[in-house]
Structure formats: structure tokens, C-alpha cells
Amino acid sequence: EKLLVSGVTLKSDDARVSLNDIPDRPGIAAEVFHALAAQNINVDIIVQSTGKDNKNTISFTIPHKDLKQAREILELLLKNWGTGSASFDENIAIVSAVGVGMKSHSGVAASMFKSLADAGINIEMISTSEIKISCVIAKDRGREALQIVHDVFGLTQTA
Amino acid sequence: EKLLVSGVTLKSDDARVSLNDIPDRPGIAAEVFHALAAQNINVDIIVQSTGKDNKNTISFTIPHKDLKQAREILELLLKNWGTGSASFDENIAIVSAVGVGMKSHSGVAASMFKSLADAGINIEMISTSEIKISCVIAKDRGREALQIVHDVFGLTQTA
Ligand SMILES: C[C@@H](O)[C@H](N)C(=O)O
Ligand SMILES: C[C@@H](O)[C@H](N)C(=O)O
């Protein structure tokens, strides 16, 4: 498989937010991101897997500096829904492999995941498209992960 | 906020696969996608939220035609791990908004999610980056969702 990855990035100033066991019905996701957008809180990755028993969890990352404000917004939503909880983790880094046409990217994903695994780095969250594979990992492994993923794709780290 | 969305796509020939309650330790994600890549099974979106009690769930989409082979591969992995289960859903469509620099894309995500919600379409899975917001929805709402998301971003549907 040709080399499809053109770069690797590291983001260390985001925090993870999870809305756990919230209603899995139309309108919920819209409410969350509308409320955040209204306060100009930028969101990087959003992941949501399939729900169960009409409940679901939405996880996303926002800048550390917006955590306090996000907490207030989300507590209000949770109160209105009458269900669910919010959890936060500031101790994360997002390492991403960027490429073009990674449509057959199960191989690219496998290589990236394997390189992190071999270093004993646990992958906490995953979000992908054909253009980008993002992994959330522990913040203190960020620099190391950036080097590792650069190496596995034969890229020269310039920064 | 300027118009950041340049196009909307619909994919109706993928199926969702979820690996539920699998071990949340380094190497697991690598094993899954290595096994799929070895059989040339293309993966579109991969989502994984944060784990709990050392267990996690990884969901992803693959072409319908690869379901049978994927099942065999995954059953073998589950057997080796001695824990977890696989679930499948052929009844999905993936609608995606593609854009550039959607860094402040909580607003773009909110608009997309709201447009689907107003039509009563439940969002089953979400995977995003600054360049793409993908939503997994029921297959029979696919065509309608494509039109809806085109409209909310003021795009002309050409196909
Ligand atoms: C959980 C949330 O995504 C919900 N399913 C919605 O459509 O808004
Ligand atoms: C669940 C899976 O992603 C695991 N955390 C890994 O690192 O492989």
C-alpha cells in the first residue's frame, strides 16, 4: 500500500468532555453543540457510538480554557433532560495522522494503532475519516506518540 | 460565521459493526484493524469513546459485501480475548458535511444536527474532524437527510 500519510499533528491543549447516559432521541446532539457554539466554544473531535436502551454517550474535545464555561452550559442541559452526567479529563493529547485518499485506511489505522500499542500507549478515543485518523491518549505520552507515529510512516519530524 | 461547508455526501452501502465490551488495553485496536486490513476490508469511519472498567467499545463501518468475512475475523478475535461481543447493523446510511477550516465547527455541527433533528432523524453515530462531520442514521432516511443537509448549508444538490 502506497504511503498515504502526509503529516502527523499533536494537540495538547484540549480537554475531553463526555456526556454519559443522555437521551438517545432526535435533538439532543443539536442542543449540545448549539449551546457550545453560542458561547463560541470550539470543538475539535466529536465521537458518538451507537446507543443502547434509548441512552447514549457523546464525547468531544474543547480547549482547556473553555472548560469552566462548558461545565456550566452542560450542567444546565443535564438538568433540563433530567438524566445523564458529564465527565471531564484535562489529561489528554490528540495525535492525528493526516493523509489523502486513505479510503483503504484500515491498513493505515492498523499501523498507527500498532505503533502506539508497541509503546504501551493506550488509545482512549478514536475518530477517523479518509483524510484523518485521530487518537486521544494520555497527555504525558503526547510528544512520544508524535515521534512514534512520524516514524512508523517514514516522515521527518520538522518541529 | 462564513459558509464553511462545501459539499454533502451520502453513503448507503456500508454496514455498522460494533465490538462491545472488549479489553481497553494497548494493542486491541491494532489487532482489529490489522485483521481487517489483511483481508483488504475497507473501513470508512471508526469511532471509539472513552472506556470504563477496563472495557471499551469500538464501532466502525465497512461495505455490506464484506460483512460475512468481517464476522468470521471478529468472532476469532473475540474468542482469543475471551470477552466481548460483536453486533452488526446493515440498515444504515452515512451522511457527511465536508468543508475546510471548520475549526469553529461546533456551529456547523449544531446546524447539521439540528436540521436532522427537525426531520425527526435520530443520529446513531458521530465522527468529526475540522474537514468533515459524519452522521450515521437509518438507511431509509438517507436520501431525505442528504437533501436536508444540502438545504441547511444553502448548497445546490447536483446529483
Ligand atoms: C445522542 C444524540 O446524538 C441523539 N441520538 C440525537 O440525534 O441528537
Ligand atoms: C479499545 C482499544 O482502543 C484499546 N484502548 C487500544 O489501545 O487498543
Tab-separated table of C-alpha atoms in Angstrom, chain B residues 15-158:
chain	number	residue	atom	x	y	z
B	15	ALA	CA	-22.871	-1.562	7.455
B	16	ARG	CA	-22.080	-0.727	11.076
B	17	VAL	CA	-20.018	-3.100	13.180
B	18	SER	CA	-19.601	-2.689	16.934
B	19	LEU	CA	-17.185	-4.604	19.136
B	20	ASN	CA	-18.771	-4.295	22.565
B	21	ASP	CA	-17.094	-4.644	25.964
B	22	ILE	CA	-13.682	-5.591	24.648
B	23	PRO	CA	-10.494	-5.124	26.690
B	24	ASP	CA	-9.378	-1.494	26.940
B	25	ARG	CA	-5.636	-2.111	26.814
B	26	PRO	CA	-2.902	-1.270	24.278
B	27	GLY	CA	-2.918	-3.485	21.208
B	28	ILE	CA	-6.626	-4.234	20.907
B	29	ALA	CA	-7.473	-1.598	18.293
B	30	ALA	CA	-4.326	-2.570	16.381
B	31	GLU	CA	-5.424	-6.230	16.294
B	32	VAL	CA	-8.862	-5.360	14.929
B	33	PHE	CA	-7.765	-3.191	12.051
B	34	HIS	CA	-4.745	-5.287	11.219
B	35	ALA	CA	-7.028	-8.295	10.799
B	36	LEU	CA	-9.427	-6.323	8.587
B	37	ALA	CA	-6.617	-4.771	6.533
B	38	ALA	CA	-5.113	-8.233	5.976
B	39	GLN	CA	-8.341	-9.185	4.153
B	40	ASN	CA	-8.453	-5.862	2.289
B	41	ILE	CA	-11.638	-4.847	4.044
B	42	ASN	CA	-12.010	-1.091	3.727
B	43	VAL	CA	-13.144	0.822	6.760
B	44	ASP	CA	-14.809	4.224	6.462
B	45	ILE	CA	-15.430	5.769	9.886
B	46	ILE	CA	-14.080	4.437	13.173
B	47	VAL	CA	-15.424	5.774	16.469
B	48	GLN	CA	-14.393	4.894	19.963
B	49	SER	CA	-15.334	6.835	23.086
B	50	THR	CA	-13.587	6.560	26.449
B	51	GLY	CA	-13.642	3.174	28.165
B	52	LYS	CA	-14.960	2.167	31.592
B	53	ASP	CA	-13.785	-0.546	33.998
B	54	ASN	CA	-11.066	-1.542	31.529
B	55	LYS	CA	-13.651	-2.285	28.835
B	56	ASN	CA	-14.474	-0.313	25.718
B	57	THR	CA	-16.491	-0.426	22.503
B	58	ILE	CA	-15.143	0.253	19.020
B	59	SER	CA	-17.648	0.924	16.219
B	60	PHE	CA	-16.816	1.230	12.556
B	61	THR	CA	-18.393	0.914	9.113
B	62	ILE	CA	-17.453	-1.446	6.281
B	63	PRO	CA	-19.056	-2.269	2.917
B	64	HIS	CA	-22.057	-4.645	3.091
B	65	LYS	CA	-20.256	-7.091	0.834
B	66	ASP	CA	-17.509	-7.591	3.436
B	67	LEU	CA	-19.847	-8.342	6.358
B	68	LYS	CA	-19.630	-12.140	6.195
B	69	GLN	CA	-15.846	-12.139	6.138
B	70	ALA	CA	-15.638	-9.493	8.857
B	71	ARG	CA	-17.891	-11.569	11.121
B	72	GLU	CA	-15.546	-14.549	10.884
B	73	ILE	CA	-12.475	-12.435	11.586
B	74	LEU	CA	-14.035	-10.692	14.565
B	75	GLU	CA	-15.505	-13.855	16.114
B	76	LEU	CA	-11.968	-15.238	16.139
B	77	LEU	CA	-10.593	-12.150	17.889
B	78	LEU	CA	-13.384	-12.227	20.474
B	79	LYS	CA	-12.628	-15.898	21.123
B	80	ASN	CA	-8.944	-15.110	21.697
B	81	TRP	CA	-9.738	-12.242	24.055
B	82	GLY	CA	-12.287	-14.373	25.894
B	83	THR	CA	-14.563	-11.390	26.344
B	84	GLY	CA	-16.904	-9.044	24.473
B	85	SER	CA	-19.381	-9.385	21.614
B	86	ALA	CA	-19.894	-8.162	18.060
B	87	SER	CA	-23.082	-6.540	16.763
B	88	PHE	CA	-23.949	-5.558	13.218
B	89	ASP	CA	-26.419	-3.204	11.544
B	90	GLU	CA	-26.877	-3.209	7.774
B	91	ASN	CA	-29.676	-0.680	7.968
B	92	ILE	CA	-27.572	2.496	7.988
B	93	ALA	CA	-26.581	5.431	5.830
B	94	ILE	CA	-23.692	7.837	6.408
B	95	VAL	CA	-24.391	11.481	5.651
B	96	SER	CA	-21.367	13.797	5.787
B	97	ALA	CA	-20.819	17.536	5.539
B	98	VAL	CA	-17.436	18.346	4.040
B	99	GLY	CA	-15.742	21.683	4.427
B	100	VAL	CA	-12.494	23.458	5.067
B	101	GLY	CA	-11.342	25.051	8.285
B	102	MET	CA	-14.381	24.072	10.249
B	103	LYS	CA	-12.254	24.614	13.365
B	104	SER	CA	-15.042	26.593	14.965
B	105	HIS	CA	-17.231	23.841	13.733
B	106	SER	CA	-19.414	23.488	16.803
B	107	GLY	CA	-21.712	25.908	14.916
B	108	VAL	CA	-21.559	23.872	11.729
B	109	ALA	CA	-22.136	20.640	13.669
B	110	ALA	CA	-25.043	22.252	15.525
B	111	SER	CA	-26.700	23.291	12.248
B	112	MET	CA	-26.286	19.860	10.727
B	113	PHE	CA	-27.543	18.046	13.824
B	114	LYS	CA	-30.497	20.459	14.149
B	115	SER	CA	-31.557	20.002	10.540
B	116	LEU	CA	-31.669	16.230	11.025
B	117	ALA	CA	-33.430	16.557	14.388
B	118	ASP	CA	-36.152	18.794	12.933
B	119	ALA	CA	-36.960	15.997	10.494
B	120	GLY	CA	-37.115	13.524	13.368
B	121	ILE	CA	-33.995	11.694	12.168
B	122	ASN	CA	-32.067	10.143	15.061
B	123	ILE	CA	-28.275	10.435	14.905
B	124	GLU	CA	-26.846	6.997	15.731
B	125	MET	CA	-23.109	7.653	15.421
B	126	ILE	CA	-20.993	10.780	15.032
B	127	SER	CA	-17.418	11.162	13.829
B	128	THR	CA	-15.871	14.556	13.072
B	129	SER	CA	-12.736	16.483	12.195
B	130	GLU	CA	-12.304	20.115	11.038
B	131	ILE	CA	-12.797	18.891	7.499
B	132	LYS	CA	-15.737	16.515	7.811
B	133	ILE	CA	-18.755	15.840	10.017
B	134	SER	CA	-20.229	12.366	9.529
B	135	CYS	CA	-23.505	11.124	10.960
B	136	VAL	CA	-24.755	7.541	10.832
B	137	ILE	CA	-28.558	7.430	10.502
B	138	ALA	CA	-31.220	4.935	9.427
B	139	LYS	CA	-30.733	3.812	5.838
B	140	ASP	CA	-34.246	4.673	4.713
B	141	ARG	CA	-33.776	8.316	5.774
B	142	GLY	CA	-30.569	8.678	3.719
B	143	ARG	CA	-31.900	10.423	0.605
B	144	GLU	CA	-34.005	12.756	2.718
B	145	ALA	CA	-31.065	13.572	5.001
B	146	LEU	CA	-28.851	14.401	2.016
B	147	GLN	CA	-31.431	16.933	0.804
B	148	ILE	CA	-31.954	18.379	4.284
B	149	VAL	CA	-28.260	18.933	4.966
B	150	HIS	CA	-27.738	20.399	1.493
B	151	ASP	CA	-30.543	22.849	2.194
B	152	VAL	CA	-29.367	23.941	5.624
B	153	PHE	CA	-25.991	24.899	4.157
B	154	GLY	CA	-27.501	26.562	1.104
B	155	LEU	CA	-25.913	24.148	-1.347
B	156	THR	CA	-27.432	23.064	-4.648
B	157	GLN	CA	-27.797	19.324	-4.889
B	158	THR	CA	-26.349	18.291	-8.242
